[in-house]
Amino acid sequence: MSGWIGVDLDGTLAYYDQWRGSGHIGPPVAPMVRRVARWLQEGREVRIFTARAFRDGTPERDKDVDVAMAAIKAWCILHLGVELEVTCVKDFSMIELWDDRAIQVIYNTGRPYREDIS
Ligand SMILES: [Mg+2]
């Protein structure tokens, strides 16, 4: 299987309760970290998909992103043993996205899988 799996950071891979600064990444969410570790063992490509990587062209934002990237890479080494690629950009090779905010829709229907929302 080719393509990459996108995994959100805050609230998905790392515990999140409130904003604590660009350099703070929460503790690992164990089941998600184990799943990612398994994917890596299987040779699948996983990228962290996070708005923390979004640059808007301002020096202030650049500084925040640089701090966040360094923190995320250190977090990856600590909890996964490897640095994952970090992106906020979806491309045609993204085959799955794991995210606490995503609502999955049924292909070409506009209908959500969840029956409790419309
Ligand atoms: Mg999230």
mmCIF file of C-alpha atoms and ligand atoms in Angstrom:
data_model
loop_
_atom_site.group_PDB
_atom_site.id
_atom_site.type_symbol
_atom_site.label_atom_id
_atom_site.label_comp_id
_atom_site.label_asym_id
_atom_site.label_seq_id
_atom_site.Cartn_x
_atom_site.Cartn_y
_atom_site.Cartn_z
ATOM 1 C CA MET A 1 0.000 0.000 0.000
ATOM 2 C CA SER A 2 1.456 3.360 -0.947
ATOM 3 C CA GLY A 3 0.595 6.827 0.240
ATOM 4 C CA TRP A 4 0.814 8.319 3.698
ATOM 5 C CA ILE A 5 -1.366 8.351 6.765
ATOM 6 C CA GLY A 6 -1.967 11.730 8.383
ATOM 7 C CA VAL A 7 -2.231 11.821 12.152
ATOM 8 C CA ASP A 8 -3.325 14.921 14.006
ATOM 9 C CA LEU A 9 -1.195 15.889 16.975
ATOM 10 C CA ASP A 10 -3.190 17.708 19.659
ATOM 11 C CA GLY A 11 -5.952 15.533 21.047
ATOM 12 C CA THR A 12 -5.125 12.613 18.756
ATOM 13 C CA LEU A 13 -1.493 11.567 19.164
ATOM 14 C CA ALA A 14 -0.740 13.788 22.156
ATOM 15 C CA TYR A 15 -2.993 14.604 25.093
ATOM 16 C CA TYR A 16 -4.423 18.128 24.866
ATOM 17 C CA ASP A 17 -6.402 20.099 27.407
ATOM 18 C CA GLN A 18 -5.470 23.736 26.854
ATOM 19 C CA TRP A 19 -2.942 25.851 25.006
ATOM 20 C CA ARG A 20 0.337 25.859 26.908
ATOM 21 C CA GLY A 21 2.608 27.437 24.306
ATOM 22 C CA SER A 22 4.225 26.505 21.005
ATOM 23 C CA GLY A 23 6.954 24.481 22.667
ATOM 24 C CA HIS A 24 4.607 22.333 24.734
ATOM 25 C CA ILE A 25 3.400 18.986 23.389
ATOM 26 C CA GLY A 26 1.186 16.934 25.690
ATOM 27 C CA PRO A 27 1.954 13.424 26.876
ATOM 28 C CA PRO A 28 1.384 10.566 24.428
ATOM 29 C CA VAL A 29 -2.072 9.065 23.925
ATOM 30 C CA ALA A 30 -0.882 5.476 24.308
ATOM 31 C CA PRO A 31 -3.271 3.586 21.999
ATOM 32 C CA MET A 32 -2.648 6.054 19.165
ATOM 33 C CA VAL A 33 1.116 6.002 19.666
ATOM 34 C CA ARG A 34 1.047 2.173 19.627
ATOM 35 C CA ARG A 35 -0.962 2.230 16.407
ATOM 36 C CA VAL A 36 1.495 4.612 14.742
ATOM 37 C CA ALA A 37 4.442 2.480 15.956
ATOM 38 C CA ARG A 38 2.779 -0.566 14.411
ATOM 39 C CA TRP A 39 2.265 1.240 11.103
ATOM 40 C CA LEU A 40 5.917 2.256 11.076
ATOM 41 C CA GLN A 41 6.950 -1.342 11.760
ATOM 42 C CA GLU A 42 4.814 -2.377 8.811
ATOM 43 C CA GLY A 43 6.699 0.102 6.649
ATOM 44 C CA ARG A 44 3.829 2.534 6.228
ATOM 45 C CA GLU A 45 4.489 6.244 5.976
ATOM 46 C CA VAL A 46 2.994 8.381 8.723
ATOM 47 C CA ARG A 47 3.033 12.166 8.865
ATOM 48 C CA ILE A 48 1.917 14.380 11.697
ATOM 49 C CA PHE A 49 -0.814 16.613 10.333
ATOM 50 C CA THR A 50 -1.115 19.736 12.438
ATOM 51 C CA ALA A 51 -2.029 23.402 12.171
ATOM 52 C CA ARG A 52 1.026 24.044 14.324
ATOM 53 C CA ALA A 53 3.011 23.740 11.074
ATOM 54 C CA PHE A 54 1.035 26.467 9.346
ATOM 55 C CA ARG A 55 3.067 29.543 8.382
ATOM 56 C CA ASP A 56 1.323 32.765 7.391
ATOM 57 C CA GLY A 57 4.385 34.669 6.250
ATOM 58 C CA THR A 58 4.798 36.756 9.399
ATOM 59 C CA PRO A 59 8.020 36.595 11.421
ATOM 60 C CA GLU A 60 5.982 36.091 14.618
ATOM 61 C CA ARG A 61 4.278 33.012 13.217
ATOM 62 C CA ASP A 62 7.567 31.711 11.766
ATOM 63 C CA LYS A 63 9.078 31.830 15.230
ATOM 64 C CA ASP A 64 6.153 29.912 16.745
ATOM 65 C CA VAL A 65 6.299 27.288 14.001
ATOM 66 C CA ASP A 66 10.049 26.838 14.434
ATOM 67 C CA VAL A 67 9.586 26.320 18.173
ATOM 68 C CA ALA A 68 6.687 23.904 17.594
ATOM 69 C CA MET A 69 8.576 21.895 14.960
ATOM 70 C CA ALA A 70 11.542 21.427 17.261
ATOM 71 C CA ALA A 71 9.227 20.348 20.095
ATOM 72 C CA ILE A 72 7.324 17.926 17.860
ATOM 73 C CA LYS A 73 10.508 16.348 16.519
ATOM 74 C CA ALA A 74 11.871 15.891 20.046
ATOM 75 C CA TRP A 75 8.516 14.416 21.098
ATOM 76 C CA CYS A 76 8.654 11.972 18.168
ATOM 77 C CA ILE A 77 12.141 10.800 19.077
ATOM 78 C CA LEU A 78 11.136 10.346 22.718
ATOM 79 C CA HIS A 79 7.903 8.459 22.098
ATOM 80 C CA LEU A 80 8.357 6.828 18.687
ATOM 81 C CA GLY A 81 12.111 6.608 18.296
ATOM 82 C CA VAL A 82 12.004 8.373 14.914
ATOM 83 C CA GLU A 83 11.196 11.827 13.624
ATOM 84 C CA LEU A 84 8.005 11.850 11.629
ATOM 85 C CA GLU A 85 7.454 14.354 8.869
ATOM 86 C CA VAL A 86 5.250 17.213 10.050
ATOM 87 C CA THR A 87 2.873 18.963 7.687
ATOM 88 C CA CYS A 88 -0.327 20.979 7.489
ATOM 89 C CA VAL A 89 -0.734 20.225 3.799
ATOM 90 C CA LYS A 90 -2.935 17.536 2.340
ATOM 91 C CA ASP A 91 -1.880 16.112 -1.004
ATOM 92 C CA PHE A 92 -3.088 13.362 -3.334
ATOM 93 C CA SER A 93 -0.951 10.730 -1.600
ATOM 94 C CA MET A 94 -2.728 11.112 1.743
ATOM 95 C CA ILE A 95 -4.762 7.927 2.131
ATOM 96 C CA GLU A 96 -6.122 8.356 5.662
ATOM 97 C CA LEU A 97 -6.474 11.159 8.171
ATOM 98 C CA TRP A 98 -6.851 10.437 11.876
ATOM 99 C CA ASP A 99 -8.113 13.532 13.621
ATOM 100 C CA ASP A 100 -10.313 14.290 16.627
ATOM 101 C CA ARG A 101 -12.213 16.981 14.698
ATOM 102 C CA ALA A 102 -12.826 15.143 11.440
ATOM 103 C CA ILE A 103 -16.309 13.998 10.498
ATOM 104 C CA GLN A 104 -16.182 11.155 8.017
ATOM 105 C CA VAL A 105 -18.598 11.376 5.104
ATOM 106 C CA ILE A 106 -19.764 8.562 2.873
ATOM 107 C CA TYR A 107 -18.024 8.899 -0.493
ATOM 108 C CA ASN A 108 -19.906 11.084 -3.002
ATOM 109 C CA THR A 109 -23.010 11.413 -0.865
ATOM 110 C CA GLY A 110 -22.447 14.312 1.514
ATOM 111 C CA ARG A 111 -23.787 12.063 4.270
ATOM 112 C CA PRO A 112 -21.855 11.523 7.494
ATOM 113 C CA TYR A 113 -21.212 7.976 8.712
ATOM 114 C CA ARG A 114 -22.365 9.100 12.145
ATOM 115 C CA GLU A 115 -26.111 8.879 12.520
ATOM 116 C CA ASP A 116 -26.346 11.343 15.405
ATOM 117 C CA ILE A 117 -25.513 14.392 13.261
ATOM 118 C CA SER A 118 -26.919 15.889 10.108
HETATM 119 MG MG MG B 1 -6.729 17.778 17.303
#
